[in-house]
mmCIF file of C-alpha atoms and ligand atoms in Angstrom:
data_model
loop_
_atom_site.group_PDB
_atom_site.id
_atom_site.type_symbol
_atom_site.label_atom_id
_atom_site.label_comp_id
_atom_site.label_asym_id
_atom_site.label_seq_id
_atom_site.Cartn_x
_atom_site.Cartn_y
_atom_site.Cartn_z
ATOM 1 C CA UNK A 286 0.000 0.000 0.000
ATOM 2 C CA UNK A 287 0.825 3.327 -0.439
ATOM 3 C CA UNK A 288 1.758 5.257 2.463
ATOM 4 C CA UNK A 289 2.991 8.730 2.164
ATOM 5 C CA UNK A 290 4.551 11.083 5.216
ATOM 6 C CA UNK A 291 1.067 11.926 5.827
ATOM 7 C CA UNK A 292 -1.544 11.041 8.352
ATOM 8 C CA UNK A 293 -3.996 8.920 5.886
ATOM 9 C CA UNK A 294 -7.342 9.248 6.351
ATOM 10 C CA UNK A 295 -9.283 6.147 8.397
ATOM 11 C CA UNK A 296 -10.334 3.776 6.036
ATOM 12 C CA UNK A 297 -13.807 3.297 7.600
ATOM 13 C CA UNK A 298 -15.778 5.863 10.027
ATOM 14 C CA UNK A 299 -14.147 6.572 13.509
ATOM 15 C CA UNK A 300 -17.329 4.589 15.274
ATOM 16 C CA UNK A 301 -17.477 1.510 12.782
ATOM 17 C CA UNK A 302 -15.704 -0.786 14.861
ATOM 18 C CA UNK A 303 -17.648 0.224 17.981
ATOM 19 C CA UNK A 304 -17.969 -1.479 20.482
ATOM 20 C CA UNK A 305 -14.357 -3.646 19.675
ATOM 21 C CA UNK A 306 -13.028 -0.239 19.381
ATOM 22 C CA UNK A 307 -14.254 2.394 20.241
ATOM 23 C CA UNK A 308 -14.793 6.126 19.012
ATOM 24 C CA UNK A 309 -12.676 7.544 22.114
ATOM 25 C CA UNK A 310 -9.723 5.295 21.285
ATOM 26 C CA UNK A 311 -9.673 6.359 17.602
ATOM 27 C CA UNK A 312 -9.930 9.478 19.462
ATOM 28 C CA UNK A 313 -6.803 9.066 21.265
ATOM 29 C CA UNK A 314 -5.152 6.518 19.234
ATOM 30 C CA UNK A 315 -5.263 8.019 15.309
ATOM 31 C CA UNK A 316 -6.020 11.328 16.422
ATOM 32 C CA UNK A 317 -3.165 11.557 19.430
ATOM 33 C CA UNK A 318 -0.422 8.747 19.366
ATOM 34 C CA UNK A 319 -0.222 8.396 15.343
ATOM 35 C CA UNK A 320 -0.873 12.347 14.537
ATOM 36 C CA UNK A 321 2.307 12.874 16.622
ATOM 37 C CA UNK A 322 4.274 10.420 15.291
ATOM 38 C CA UNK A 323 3.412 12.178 11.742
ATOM 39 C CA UNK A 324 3.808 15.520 13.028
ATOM 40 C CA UNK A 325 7.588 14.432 14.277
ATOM 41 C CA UNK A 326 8.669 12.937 11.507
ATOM 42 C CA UNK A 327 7.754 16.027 9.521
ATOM 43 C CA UNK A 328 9.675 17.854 11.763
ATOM 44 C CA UNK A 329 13.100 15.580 11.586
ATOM 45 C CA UNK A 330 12.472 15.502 7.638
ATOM 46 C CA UNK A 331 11.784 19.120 7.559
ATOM 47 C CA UNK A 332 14.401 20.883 4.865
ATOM 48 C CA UNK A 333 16.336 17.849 4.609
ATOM 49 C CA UNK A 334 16.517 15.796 1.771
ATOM 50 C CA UNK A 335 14.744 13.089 3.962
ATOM 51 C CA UNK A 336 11.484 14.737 3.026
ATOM 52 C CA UNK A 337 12.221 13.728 -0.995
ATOM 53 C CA UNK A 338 12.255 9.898 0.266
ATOM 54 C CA UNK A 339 9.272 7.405 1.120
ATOM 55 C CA UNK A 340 8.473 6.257 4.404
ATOM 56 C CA UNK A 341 10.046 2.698 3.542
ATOM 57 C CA UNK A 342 13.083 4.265 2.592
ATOM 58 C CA UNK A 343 13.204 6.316 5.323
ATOM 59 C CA UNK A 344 12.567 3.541 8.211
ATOM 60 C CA UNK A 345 15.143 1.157 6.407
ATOM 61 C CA UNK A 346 18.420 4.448 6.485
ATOM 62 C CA UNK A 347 17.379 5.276 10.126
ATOM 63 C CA UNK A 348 17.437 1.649 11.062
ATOM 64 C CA UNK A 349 20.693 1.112 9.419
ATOM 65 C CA UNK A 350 22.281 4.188 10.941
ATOM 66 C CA UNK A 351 20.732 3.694 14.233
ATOM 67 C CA UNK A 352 19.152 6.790 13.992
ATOM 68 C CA UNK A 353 16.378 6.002 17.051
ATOM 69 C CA UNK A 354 14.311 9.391 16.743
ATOM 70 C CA UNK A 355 13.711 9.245 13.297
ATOM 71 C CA UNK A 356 13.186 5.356 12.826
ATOM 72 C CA UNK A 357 10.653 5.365 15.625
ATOM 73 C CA UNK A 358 8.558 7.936 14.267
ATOM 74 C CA UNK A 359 8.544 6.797 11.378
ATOM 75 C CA UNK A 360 8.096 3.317 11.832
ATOM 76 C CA UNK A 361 5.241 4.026 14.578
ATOM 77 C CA UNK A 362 3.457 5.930 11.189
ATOM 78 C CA UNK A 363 3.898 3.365 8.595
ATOM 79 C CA UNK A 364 2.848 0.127 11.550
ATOM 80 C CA UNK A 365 -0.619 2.813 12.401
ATOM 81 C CA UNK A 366 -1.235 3.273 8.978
ATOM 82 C CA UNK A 367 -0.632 -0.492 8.397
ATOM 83 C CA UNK A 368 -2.598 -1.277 11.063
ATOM 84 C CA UNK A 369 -5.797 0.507 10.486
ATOM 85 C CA UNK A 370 -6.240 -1.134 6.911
ATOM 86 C CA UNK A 371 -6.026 -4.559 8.991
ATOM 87 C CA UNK A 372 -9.529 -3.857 10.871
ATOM 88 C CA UNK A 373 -12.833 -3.418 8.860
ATOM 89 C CA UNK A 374 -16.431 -3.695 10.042
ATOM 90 C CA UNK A 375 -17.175 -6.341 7.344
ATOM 91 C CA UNK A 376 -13.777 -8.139 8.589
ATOM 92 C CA UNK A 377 -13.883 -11.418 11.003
ATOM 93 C CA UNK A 378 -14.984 -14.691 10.677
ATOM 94 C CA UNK A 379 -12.278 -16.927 8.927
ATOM 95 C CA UNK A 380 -10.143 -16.395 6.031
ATOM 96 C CA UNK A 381 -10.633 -17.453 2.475
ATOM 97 C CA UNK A 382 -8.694 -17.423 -0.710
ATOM 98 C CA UNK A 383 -4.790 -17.428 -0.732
ATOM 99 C CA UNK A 384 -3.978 -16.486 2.394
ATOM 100 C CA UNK A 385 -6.463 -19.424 4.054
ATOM 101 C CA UNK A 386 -4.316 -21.906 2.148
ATOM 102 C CA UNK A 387 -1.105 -20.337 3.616
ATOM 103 C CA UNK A 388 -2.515 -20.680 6.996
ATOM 104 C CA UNK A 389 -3.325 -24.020 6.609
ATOM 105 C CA UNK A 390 -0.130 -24.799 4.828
ATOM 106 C CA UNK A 391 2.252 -23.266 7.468
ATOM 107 C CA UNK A 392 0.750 -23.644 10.732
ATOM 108 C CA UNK A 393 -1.677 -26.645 10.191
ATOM 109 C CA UNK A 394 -4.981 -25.157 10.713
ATOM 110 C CA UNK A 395 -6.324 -21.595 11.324
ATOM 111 C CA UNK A 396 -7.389 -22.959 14.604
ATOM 112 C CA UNK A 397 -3.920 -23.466 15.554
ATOM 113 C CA UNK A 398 -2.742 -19.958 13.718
ATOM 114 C CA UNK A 399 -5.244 -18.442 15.610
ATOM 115 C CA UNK A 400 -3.938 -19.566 18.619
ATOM 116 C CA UNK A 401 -0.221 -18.848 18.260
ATOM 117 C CA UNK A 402 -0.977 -15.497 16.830
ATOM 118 C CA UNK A 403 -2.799 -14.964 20.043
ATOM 119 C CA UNK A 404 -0.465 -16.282 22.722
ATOM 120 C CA UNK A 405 2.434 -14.146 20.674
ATOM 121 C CA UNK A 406 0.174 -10.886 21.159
ATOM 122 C CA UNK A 407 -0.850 -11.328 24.364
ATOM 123 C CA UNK A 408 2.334 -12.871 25.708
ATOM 124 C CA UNK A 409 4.690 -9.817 23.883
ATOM 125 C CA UNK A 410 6.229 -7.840 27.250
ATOM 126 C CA UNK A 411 5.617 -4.340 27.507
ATOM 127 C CA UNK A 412 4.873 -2.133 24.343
ATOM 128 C CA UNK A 413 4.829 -3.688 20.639
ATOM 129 C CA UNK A 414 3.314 -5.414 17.841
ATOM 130 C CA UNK A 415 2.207 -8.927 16.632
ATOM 131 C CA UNK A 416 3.000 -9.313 13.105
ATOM 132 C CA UNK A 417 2.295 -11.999 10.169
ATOM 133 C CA UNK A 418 4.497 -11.622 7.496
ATOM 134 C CA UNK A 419 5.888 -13.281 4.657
ATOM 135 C CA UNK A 420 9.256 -14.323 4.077
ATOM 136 C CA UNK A 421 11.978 -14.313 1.060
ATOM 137 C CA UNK A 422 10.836 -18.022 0.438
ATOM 138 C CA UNK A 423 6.853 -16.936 0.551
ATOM 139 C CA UNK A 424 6.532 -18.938 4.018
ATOM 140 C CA UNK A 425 4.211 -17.155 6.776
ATOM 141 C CA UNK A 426 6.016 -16.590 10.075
ATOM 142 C CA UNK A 427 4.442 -14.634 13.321
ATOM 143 C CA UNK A 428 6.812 -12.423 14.803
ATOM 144 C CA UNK A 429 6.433 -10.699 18.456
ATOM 145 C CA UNK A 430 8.527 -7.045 17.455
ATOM 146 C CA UNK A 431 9.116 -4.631 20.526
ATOM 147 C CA UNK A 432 8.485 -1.011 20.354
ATOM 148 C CA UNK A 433 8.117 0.350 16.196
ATOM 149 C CA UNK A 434 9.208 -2.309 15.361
ATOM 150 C CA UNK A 435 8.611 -3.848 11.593
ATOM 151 C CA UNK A 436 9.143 -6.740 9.490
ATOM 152 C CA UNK A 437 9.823 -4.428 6.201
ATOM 153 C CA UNK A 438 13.191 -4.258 7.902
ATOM 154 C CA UNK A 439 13.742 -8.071 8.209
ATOM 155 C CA UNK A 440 13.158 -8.542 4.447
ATOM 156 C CA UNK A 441 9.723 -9.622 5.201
ATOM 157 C CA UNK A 442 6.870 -9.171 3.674
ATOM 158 C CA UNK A 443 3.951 -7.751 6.387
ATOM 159 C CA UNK A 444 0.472 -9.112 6.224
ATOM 160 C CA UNK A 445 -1.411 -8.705 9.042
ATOM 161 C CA UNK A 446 -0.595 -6.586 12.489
ATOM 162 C CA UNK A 447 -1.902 -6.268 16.018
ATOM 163 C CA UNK A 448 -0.911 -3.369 17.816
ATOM 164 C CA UNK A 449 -0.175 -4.303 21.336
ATOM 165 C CA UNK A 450 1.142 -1.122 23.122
ATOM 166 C CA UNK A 451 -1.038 -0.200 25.745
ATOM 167 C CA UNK A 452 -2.577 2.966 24.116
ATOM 168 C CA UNK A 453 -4.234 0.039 21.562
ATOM 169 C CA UNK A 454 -6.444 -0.966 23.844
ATOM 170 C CA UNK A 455 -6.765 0.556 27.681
ATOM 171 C CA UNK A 456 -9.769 2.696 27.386
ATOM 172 C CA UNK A 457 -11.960 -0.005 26.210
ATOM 173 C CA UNK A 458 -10.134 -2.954 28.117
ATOM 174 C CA UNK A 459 -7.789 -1.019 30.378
ATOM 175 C CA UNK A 460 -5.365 -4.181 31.247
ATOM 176 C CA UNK A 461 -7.021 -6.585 30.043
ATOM 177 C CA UNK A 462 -4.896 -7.197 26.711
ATOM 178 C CA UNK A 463 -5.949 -10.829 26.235
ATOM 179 C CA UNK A 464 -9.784 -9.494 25.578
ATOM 180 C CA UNK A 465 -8.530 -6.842 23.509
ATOM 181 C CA UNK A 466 -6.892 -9.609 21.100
ATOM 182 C CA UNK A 467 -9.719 -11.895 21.601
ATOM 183 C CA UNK A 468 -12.294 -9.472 20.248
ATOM 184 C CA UNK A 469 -9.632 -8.698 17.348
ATOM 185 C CA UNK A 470 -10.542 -11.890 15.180
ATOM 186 C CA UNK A 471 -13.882 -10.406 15.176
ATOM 187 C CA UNK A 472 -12.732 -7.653 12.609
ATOM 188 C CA UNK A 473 -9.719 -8.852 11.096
ATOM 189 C CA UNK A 474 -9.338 -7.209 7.414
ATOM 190 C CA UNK A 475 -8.466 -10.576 5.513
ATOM 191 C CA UNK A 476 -9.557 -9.499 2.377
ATOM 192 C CA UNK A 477 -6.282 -6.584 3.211
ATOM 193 C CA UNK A 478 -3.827 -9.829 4.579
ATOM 194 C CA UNK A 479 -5.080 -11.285 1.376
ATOM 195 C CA UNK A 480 -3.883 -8.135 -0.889
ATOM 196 C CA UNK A 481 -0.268 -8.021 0.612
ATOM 197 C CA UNK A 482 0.701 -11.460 -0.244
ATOM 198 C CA UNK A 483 3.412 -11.877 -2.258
HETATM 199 FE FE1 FE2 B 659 -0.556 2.254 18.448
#
């Protein structure tokens, strides 16, 4: 997907995923946490030539020159703007098309996906993301990633996220993460997960 150094707009209304998520978080979540990870990163690209580059190109030189300022901002704006596409009010139920074979092919069932995608969310420590992702030989991996964290620097392909830093989720479940990720399968995006396979 596209993503510029812009906030992007939601791609569904800020109450459509209500009561999973609610219209506060998106409140507090898009309009707080990701608008100022935008709004730094336009201020460290600001009359550089940084501003002339994507936001892939950008997190990949900041990783490389362990630059932490600029790769966590953005990083934190390409994961949010990731992540949002991942949730849709039509999402949920179980996959179909490619990416159900996948599932099936590399971790036996979606039962059992479902499952380790779970325990790697809910069991992450402290602030971070789940991610699905694809690797150089097409195979689907799950991979716990601490703070901005991103596959796209691992080579990888990412399909599907699950935001996991507290901010995600404590309005509607204050600590109760493992609800949070429970009611996530109900609006999983897999026609998106489907779209960014290889
Ligand atoms: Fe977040």
């Amino acid at each position: 997907m596209n993503i510029t150094q812009a906030l992007p707009e939601l791609p569904y209304d800020k109450n459509a995923l209500n009561p999973i998520i609610t219209e506060e978080t998106f409140d507090y979540h898009y309009g707080k946490h990701h608008t100022a990870y935008v709004n730094n990163l336009a201020g460290l690209v600001k009359d550089t030539s940084l501003c002339e580059m994507s936001v892939e190109q950008i997190i990949q030189q900041a990783f490389t020159e362990k630059n932490a300022s600029l790769f966590n901002n953005a990083a934190q704006h390409w994961n949010h703007s990731f992540f949002w596409h991942c949730l849709s009010p039509n999402g949920g139920k179980a996959p179909g098309g490619k990416i159900a074979e996948l599932i099936t092919r590399d971790f036996g069932s979606f039962k059992e996906f479902k499952t380790l995608f779970s325990n790697t969310a809910s069991k992450l420590f402290g602030c971070g993301w789940a991610w699905l992702a694809q690797n150089e030989q097409g195979i689907l991996e799950i991979i716990p990633m601490k703070e901005a964290h991103t596959p796209l620097t691992e080579n990888k392909t990412p399909i599907l996220t699950l935001d996991v830093w507290e901010h995600a989720y404590y309005i509607d479940y204050r600590n109760a993460r493992p609800k949070f990720i429970e009611n996530f399968w109900e609006i999983v995006n897999w026609d998106f997960a489907n779209k960014n396979l290889k």
